[in-house]
Amino acid sequence: METNKQKKVKVPLTIEQKIKRRNFISFGAFFALSGSAVAGWKWLLDAPDETAGITGNAKAPLRRALNKTELFFRNFFSNNHLVKTYPESRAAKNIRVNSLIGIEDDEDFDPTNWKLAIKLQNQKTLNISIEEIKALPKTEIIFDFKCVEGWDQIQHWGGVKLSDFLEHYKLNEQTKQRYMGLETPNGEYYVGLEMECVLHPQTLLAYEMNNQPISNDHGAPLRLIVPVKYGIKNLKRIGTMSFSYTRPRDYWAEQGYDYYSGL
Amino acid sequence: MKIIKEKHAFLMRWTHWVNFPVLTIMIWSGLFIYWANDAYGISIFGFTLIKFFPQWFYDYFHIPGRLAEGMAYHFLFMWFFFINGLLYLAYTIFSGAWRELIPKRNSFKEAWLVLLHDLHIRKTIPPQKKYNAAQRIAYTAIIVMGIGSVLTGLAIYKPVQFYWLCWLCGGYHFARILHFTLTIGYVLFFVIHIIQVILAGWNNFRSVISGFEVINTKTEIKPEPSPVEKTDEQDGNK
């Protein structure tokens, strides 16, 4: 028995045996790994949607990935990173209207009575008229507006720098919170923004486009222009502004889009 | 008499086969994103030759209306594409395998001869080692394209934070066109690659899974030198 065993060990493999053995091992591993890759892919395709809340309509693992990726890329965010600006001659004459969610079908809306409502602590609200806002120092920007759909357009906007506005109304305590929430007067469109992009020097509360008052379709009388975000965060016709430590509700994040959507 | 000739290192095979499904998913999810603003086509004198993409194509692959989903997949699998590519690059650089890969001074001239040979116009093929001249050009190009996809992708993903990269890629608009064009390039590469792999046969295909080729030698038992040959820069003259 013993000698037999030793003999077996000693016999060198023939070339044919070597080829067979290596083929067996490598193809075996190849098919095993391919199988687990297919199983992993199926797991992802069959993964349930996240529980609907502040974000919704994305598969749970994909939402986790979006949120982790956000944390990674926020490390690169800086207020010193400015969006490229252009000369006025490059600005589009007809600014594209892509969506009217939150401002169409709002029959109750009365522009003469409009006031921006800022929700403070203790149920207090600060109401500010458009004249008061227009009295603040004006900032203009001509930049390439980028839509999440993939189109972009060079547009000219004018208004008050959001950081100037917050400072003027002494909302410094509020800006220590992590998020700002903005909603249309009818509450049908709403966005949440991290404070760092709120305080970015190119973020405006805009009331002018191409040196004219903003048209209704573009969100008269006051809209957000936040060049460090996709268009979906650039809320038209701001009704209310609020501050919070957690993510405010966000229309497109509920529809499966990345909450951050930063550029 | 058969001998085993080592051909592809484990990491080369690993990254090759990881890249295949990952790149497929990137192209698939990329189509979901592109659909939302499908502005590209090829036209000559105002006459549209190709529109990317015709409706039947979108319908066949169930592309329409899946932008959010596409972005979610794209921004997850970009990590695998990037890390896998980095692994390949690191391996290729540190192992010295790049010497077998990058085109040599005479590769561009030789590639023509390879092409003529593959088209059955020329009978002989210039002597080669691991890769022939055309392969050197094609496989190096595909790596450069991969790097290009990562860079143009990052430029359109975070054009404000990586403004310098966006500028290097020719601006937001042009970076998006490049990103799209590279993808078309992968598809064309894939078609030719598959045809060549089929024509090259089983021994060649197996080497990308098990790492070796089997060579039939006419001579009888004769001690062969170590199967892993040292890279010889003069191989073209052998």
XYZ file of C-alpha atoms in Angstrom:
501
model
C 0.000 0.000 0.000
C 2.567 2.456 1.162
C 4.962 1.917 -1.699
C 2.078 2.193 -4.097
C 1.148 5.597 -2.691
C 4.686 6.861 -2.967
C 4.875 5.746 -6.541
C 1.762 7.705 -7.394
C 3.297 10.842 -5.996
C 6.513 10.377 -7.835
C 5.116 9.898 -11.324
C 5.464 13.296 -13.018
C 2.414 14.568 -14.817
C 2.491 14.278 -18.551
C 1.946 17.370 -20.620
C -1.543 16.151 -21.419
C -2.330 15.748 -17.724
C -0.942 19.174 -16.928
C -3.069 20.747 -19.644
C -6.146 18.918 -18.423
C -5.542 19.834 -14.811
C -4.950 23.511 -15.492
C -7.917 23.691 -17.815
C -10.099 22.061 -15.185
C -9.012 24.453 -12.445
C -9.158 27.635 -14.501
C -12.418 26.891 -16.309
C -13.942 25.662 -13.058
C -12.976 28.913 -11.357
C -14.138 30.891 -14.371
C -17.589 29.344 -14.381
C -17.914 29.519 -10.601
C -17.046 33.215 -10.589
C -19.289 33.901 -13.600
C -22.087 32.137 -11.785
C -21.648 34.211 -8.670
C -21.480 37.383 -10.772
C -24.782 36.444 -12.418
C -26.263 35.654 -8.989
C -25.043 39.004 -7.662
C -26.533 40.817 -10.628
C -29.854 39.017 -10.175
C -29.810 39.926 -6.489
C -29.412 43.580 -7.423
C -32.112 43.446 -10.115
C -34.515 41.769 -7.688
C -33.591 43.964 -4.727
C -36.626 45.680 -3.213
C -37.132 49.430 -3.458
C -36.078 51.513 -0.494
C -38.781 52.397 2.035
C -40.326 55.564 0.698
C -39.472 58.575 2.810
C -37.306 61.583 2.132
C -35.926 59.567 -0.765
C -37.841 56.930 -2.662
C -38.294 54.847 -5.795
C -34.749 53.554 -6.027
C -33.600 50.039 -5.254
C -32.350 49.957 -1.661
C -28.745 48.969 -2.533
C -28.564 51.597 -5.284
C -29.800 54.280 -2.887
C -27.152 53.258 -0.357
C -24.555 53.545 -3.105
C -25.806 57.000 -4.136
C -25.609 58.217 -0.541
C -22.113 56.785 -0.024
C -20.932 58.266 -3.301
C -22.343 61.626 -2.206
C -20.244 61.477 0.974
C -17.139 60.741 -1.058
C -17.645 63.547 -3.559
C -18.643 66.106 -0.912
C -14.997 65.955 0.173
C -14.176 67.783 -3.048
C -16.767 70.524 -2.563
C -15.370 73.955 -1.903
C -16.770 77.468 -1.983
C -13.619 78.356 -3.872
C -14.687 76.139 -6.751
C -16.737 78.451 -8.902
C -18.882 77.615 -11.876
C -17.477 79.037 -15.104
C -19.026 82.362 -16.087
C -19.516 83.782 -19.575
C -19.816 87.213 -21.205
C -23.353 88.542 -21.551
C -23.266 88.099 -25.331
C -23.179 84.333 -24.865
C -26.371 84.216 -22.804
C -29.417 82.588 -24.415
C -32.158 84.992 -25.463
C -34.852 82.386 -24.933
C -34.300 80.630 -21.662
C -35.511 77.064 -21.851
C -38.606 76.133 -19.849
C -38.370 72.458 -19.013
C -40.944 71.902 -16.331
C -43.717 73.753 -14.546
C -44.267 71.387 -11.646
C -45.411 73.350 -8.601
C -46.254 76.551 -10.471
C -48.805 75.516 -13.074
C -52.388 74.937 -11.974
C -51.788 77.182 -8.988
C -54.914 79.287 -9.363
C -54.718 80.527 -5.807
C -51.419 82.223 -6.523
C -51.590 85.996 -6.388
C -48.317 87.692 -7.337
C -49.335 90.979 -5.717
C -49.752 89.286 -2.354
C -46.610 87.173 -2.663
C -44.234 87.138 0.251
C -41.368 84.851 1.011
C -42.178 82.998 4.230
C -39.141 82.024 6.280
C -39.963 79.481 8.923
C -38.090 80.147 12.141
C -38.081 78.273 15.422
C -41.111 78.394 17.709
C -43.577 78.422 14.805
C -42.535 81.979 13.982
C -42.515 83.077 10.352
C -40.644 85.927 8.788
C -42.435 87.367 5.734
C -40.436 89.328 3.204
C -41.791 91.139 0.144
C -40.134 91.217 -3.265
C -39.464 94.968 -2.906
C -37.460 94.338 0.242
C -35.468 91.675 -1.549
C -34.851 93.898 -4.574
C -33.523 96.599 -2.236
C -30.635 94.331 -1.264
C -27.347 94.427 -3.219
C -27.799 92.765 -6.604
C -25.576 90.020 -7.982
C -25.670 88.764 -11.548
C -24.405 85.548 -13.027
C -24.099 84.233 -16.579
C -23.325 80.546 -16.406
C -24.008 77.228 -18.056
C -27.209 75.907 -16.496
C -27.093 72.106 -16.438
C -30.109 69.844 -16.488
C -30.031 66.337 -15.056
C -31.402 65.209 -18.434
C -28.117 66.188 -20.034
C -28.808 69.478 -21.778
C -27.199 72.740 -20.763
C -27.723 76.378 -21.650
C -25.842 79.575 -20.911
C -28.259 81.769 -18.969
C -28.186 85.207 -17.396
C -29.776 85.621 -13.964
C -29.838 88.471 -11.476
C -30.858 88.649 -7.845
C -29.521 88.666 -4.345
C -26.756 86.333 -3.293
C -28.403 83.870 -0.925
C -25.567 84.198 1.595
C -25.968 88.033 1.567
C -29.694 87.601 2.076
C -29.268 85.260 5.037
C -26.765 87.596 6.616
C -28.941 90.650 6.082
C -31.875 89.027 7.841
C -29.573 87.765 10.591
C -30.342 84.141 9.954
C -26.866 83.090 11.057
C -28.289 80.854 13.755
C -30.396 79.054 11.150
C -27.490 78.540 8.788
C -25.715 76.558 11.498
C -28.222 73.841 10.696
C -27.281 71.402 7.965
C -30.028 71.860 5.391
C -32.316 74.410 3.827
C -35.710 73.391 2.483
C -37.512 75.403 -0.203
C -41.083 74.877 -1.411
C -43.397 76.456 -3.953
C -46.386 78.356 -2.496
C -48.687 75.386 -3.209
C -46.152 72.931 -1.759
C -46.170 70.768 -4.872
C -42.498 71.190 -5.694
C -39.864 71.177 -3.008
C -36.118 70.780 -2.710
C -33.574 70.214 0.019
C -30.092 71.742 -0.114
C -27.018 71.210 2.036
C -25.949 74.405 3.778
C -22.585 74.387 1.976
C -24.266 74.859 -1.403
C -26.718 77.384 0.095
C -23.741 79.479 1.189
C -21.844 79.025 -2.087
C -20.993 82.508 -3.409
C -22.794 81.887 -6.735
C -26.110 80.776 -5.247
C -28.795 83.407 -5.873
C -32.373 84.222 -5.041
C -33.094 85.439 -8.559
C -35.741 87.945 -9.614
C -34.307 88.910 -13.010
C -33.462 87.016 -16.183
C -31.736 88.779 -19.080
C -32.153 92.036 -17.115
C -35.964 91.672 -17.071
C -38.193 90.534 -14.231
C -38.513 86.753 -14.200
C -41.467 85.515 -16.243
C -44.161 83.351 -14.696
C -42.885 80.255 -16.478
C -39.482 80.775 -14.914
C -40.860 81.134 -11.430
C -41.847 84.779 -10.844
C -41.348 86.597 -8.629
C -38.418 84.836 -6.941
C -36.622 81.606 -7.741
C -33.489 79.797 -6.722
C -30.393 79.689 -8.930
C -27.870 77.249 -7.541
C -25.139 76.637 -10.162
C -23.480 73.874 -8.122
C -26.598 71.720 -8.592
C -28.546 70.287 -11.497
C -31.609 72.232 -12.626
C -33.934 70.027 -10.575
C -32.748 71.807 -7.410
C -33.271 75.300 -8.905
C -36.763 75.735 -7.477
C -39.096 78.194 -9.195
C -41.381 80.614 -7.308
C -40.124 80.142 -3.783
C -42.970 80.178 -1.266
C -41.372 79.004 1.943
C -37.851 78.621 3.255
C -37.003 76.448 6.232
C -33.937 75.095 8.012
C -33.286 71.688 9.483
C -30.654 69.299 10.755
C -31.973 66.474 8.595
C -32.741 66.287 4.882
C -35.891 68.221 3.974
C -38.236 66.550 1.522
C -37.143 66.730 -2.101
C -39.397 66.196 -5.094
C -36.970 64.356 -7.371
C -35.207 62.435 -4.601
C -38.615 60.894 -3.953
C -38.685 59.853 -7.630
C -35.479 57.846 -7.479
C -32.944 60.607 -8.186
C -29.822 61.253 -6.167
C -30.636 63.562 -3.256
C -27.347 65.410 -3.610
C -27.397 65.997 -7.390
C -24.356 68.244 -7.028
C -22.055 69.358 -9.782
C 5.086 16.961 -28.945
C 3.056 19.505 -27.040
C 4.436 22.150 -24.788
C 2.716 24.627 -22.476
C 3.543 28.216 -23.192
C 2.543 30.747 -20.542
C 0.703 33.668 -22.074
C -1.543 35.773 -19.836
C -0.907 36.554 -16.165
C -3.684 36.005 -13.650
C -4.342 39.715 -13.085
C -4.621 40.368 -16.795
C -7.238 37.613 -17.105
C -9.059 38.698 -13.946
C -9.354 42.364 -14.964
C -10.316 41.397 -18.519
C -13.254 39.300 -17.389
C -14.374 41.694 -14.665
C -14.279 44.540 -17.138
C -16.532 42.806 -19.641
C -19.765 42.716 -17.556
C -18.965 45.981 -15.777
C -18.489 47.853 -19.056
C -21.669 46.258 -20.396
C -23.597 47.576 -17.391
C -21.985 51.002 -17.812
C -23.061 51.145 -21.460
C -26.549 49.868 -20.624
C -27.100 52.382 -17.803
C -25.380 55.052 -19.880
C -28.061 54.567 -22.537
C -30.733 55.334 -19.929
C -28.949 58.596 -19.213
C -28.267 59.476 -22.834
C -31.910 58.858 -23.799
C -33.024 61.834 -21.665
C -31.205 64.181 -24.040
C -30.374 62.168 -27.150
C -28.890 65.011 -29.111
C -26.209 63.234 -31.117
C -26.120 61.972 -34.640
C -23.962 62.007 -37.725
C -25.009 64.246 -40.572
C -23.381 65.414 -43.766
C -24.524 68.661 -45.405
C -27.608 68.737 -43.239
C -28.621 65.217 -44.175
C -28.847 62.961 -41.155
C -27.006 59.708 -41.746
C -27.353 58.250 -38.293
C -29.403 59.385 -35.338
C -28.328 58.093 -31.955
C -30.607 56.262 -31.455
C -33.650 55.272 -33.521
C -36.854 54.611 -31.615
C -36.878 50.889 -32.387
C -33.498 50.600 -30.695
C -34.741 52.299 -27.529
C -37.893 50.199 -27.509
C -36.035 46.966 -28.082
C -33.745 47.531 -25.096
C -36.464 49.130 -22.900
C -34.503 52.348 -22.582
C -37.129 55.149 -22.382
C -38.026 56.813 -19.107
C -35.340 55.263 -16.921
C -33.013 58.211 -16.304
C -33.018 58.032 -12.483
C -32.422 54.293 -12.566
C -29.664 54.707 -15.131
C -27.845 57.276 -13.026
C -28.108 55.078 -9.929
C -26.550 52.086 -11.732
C -23.992 54.224 -13.553
C -22.723 55.883 -10.358
C -22.378 52.552 -8.588
C -20.682 50.575 -11.341
C -18.347 53.458 -12.204
C -16.477 52.468 -9.033
C -15.941 48.907 -10.234
C -14.915 50.122 -13.677
C -12.435 52.547 -12.149
C -10.965 50.208 -9.536
C -10.667 47.327 -12.002
C -8.984 49.592 -14.534
C -6.607 50.898 -11.910
C -5.720 47.340 -10.912
C -4.951 46.471 -14.525
C -2.858 49.590 -15.032
C -0.898 49.030 -11.833
C -0.253 45.410 -12.777
C 0.763 46.273 -16.326
C 3.124 49.023 -15.242
C 4.793 47.242 -12.321
C 5.102 43.817 -13.914
C 6.713 45.220 -17.028
C 3.917 43.717 -19.133
C 3.538 47.115 -20.794
C 6.598 46.246 -22.865
C 4.567 43.580 -24.660
C 1.601 45.910 -24.986
C 2.487 49.397 -26.102
C 3.168 49.981 -29.793
C 6.775 50.097 -30.898
C 8.303 52.411 -33.432
C 7.615 50.016 -36.307
C 4.190 48.897 -35.031
C 2.235 51.383 -37.068
C 3.902 50.228 -40.282
C 3.633 46.584 -39.329
C -0.030 46.899 -38.392
C -0.778 47.375 -42.105
C 0.944 44.118 -42.916
C -1.075 42.413 -40.183
C -4.266 43.883 -41.604
C -3.374 42.716 -45.133
C -2.615 39.277 -43.741
C -5.922 39.127 -41.825
C -7.780 40.124 -44.961
C -6.028 37.255 -46.813
C -4.266 39.661 -49.169
C -0.799 38.927 -47.852
C 0.407 35.433 -47.028
C 2.977 36.135 -44.341
C 2.697 38.032 -41.096
C 5.515 39.964 -39.465
C 7.134 37.980 -36.654
C 5.530 38.697 -33.319
C 5.649 37.751 -29.694
C 2.657 37.999 -27.385
C 0.815 40.595 -29.449
C 1.230 41.535 -33.082
C 1.564 45.147 -34.156
C -2.171 45.622 -34.748
C -2.968 44.129 -31.364
C -0.449 46.381 -29.669
C -2.156 49.407 -31.169
C -5.692 48.195 -30.493
C -5.104 47.039 -26.910
C -3.179 50.141 -25.972
C -5.880 52.296 -27.538
C -8.599 50.559 -25.547
C -6.725 51.267 -22.300
C -6.280 54.913 -23.258
C -9.999 55.003 -24.083
C -10.809 53.577 -20.657
C -8.780 56.300 -18.992
C -10.552 58.791 -21.260
C -13.966 57.525 -20.195
C -13.104 57.923 -16.518
C -11.740 61.440 -17.016
C -14.509 62.732 -19.305
C -17.047 61.023 -17.052
C -15.694 62.795 -13.997
C -15.640 66.068 -15.941
C -19.369 65.876 -16.709
C -20.244 64.351 -13.328
C -18.704 67.158 -11.228
C -17.931 69.958 -13.702
C -17.739 72.607 -10.983
C -15.612 70.789 -8.410
C -13.318 69.424 -11.133
C -13.501 72.555 -13.295
C -9.860 72.105 -14.370
C -10.610 68.617 -15.646
C -13.720 69.870 -17.420
C -11.561 72.529 -19.038
C -8.954 69.937 -20.051
C -11.721 67.878 -21.680
C -12.733 70.861 -23.772
C -15.634 72.035 -21.621
C -18.851 70.433 -20.417
C -20.385 70.073 -23.857
C -17.366 68.582 -25.546
C -16.589 66.282 -22.613
C -20.070 64.790 -22.962
C -19.534 64.241 -26.696
C -16.186 62.576 -25.991
C -17.730 60.384 -23.314
C -20.404 59.283 -25.776
C -17.969 58.773 -28.656
C -15.707 56.591 -26.517
C -18.694 54.393 -25.790
C -19.406 53.966 -29.499
C -15.711 53.141 -29.809
C -16.055 50.299 -27.272
C -18.898 48.800 -29.231
C -16.891 48.885 -32.474
C -13.874 47.451 -30.665
C -16.060 44.701 -29.247
C -17.345 43.646 -32.679
C -13.859 43.395 -34.192
C -12.475 41.804 -31.037
C -15.100 39.052 -31.089
C -14.528 38.323 -34.783
C -10.765 38.141 -34.242
C -11.133 35.896 -31.200
C -13.344 33.502 -33.158
C -10.905 33.469 -36.079
C -7.911 32.986 -33.777
C -9.453 29.841 -32.392
C -9.706 27.877 -29.215
C -6.066 27.877 -28.124
C -6.002 31.658 -28.121
C -9.352 31.966 -26.374
C -8.402 29.462 -23.699
C -5.255 31.426 -22.878
C -7.383 34.317 -21.577
C -9.054 31.919 -19.128
C -6.328 29.462 -18.163
C -3.339 31.618 -18.981
C -1.404 29.324 -21.312
C -1.307 28.205 -24.901
C -0.430 24.727 -26.111
C 2.197 24.664 -28.786
C 2.855 21.659 -31.006
C 6.540 21.291 -31.731
C 7.758 19.112 -34.554
C 10.991 18.141 -32.872
C 11.115 15.234 -30.444
C 11.992 15.478 -26.789
C 14.293 18.363 -26.441
C 14.625 20.431 -23.288
C 12.750 23.650 -23.806
C 13.862 26.879 -22.244
C 11.727 28.267 -19.439
C 8.228 28.860 -20.797
C 8.257 32.435 -19.562
C 10.516 34.159 -21.988
C 12.252 37.366 -21.157
C 10.958 40.312 -23.124
C 13.184 40.895 -26.049
C 12.991 44.287 -27.665
C 14.472 42.807 -30.834
C 11.644 40.345 -31.350
C 10.591 42.003 -34.578
C 13.861 40.941 -36.183
C 13.843 37.312 -35.118
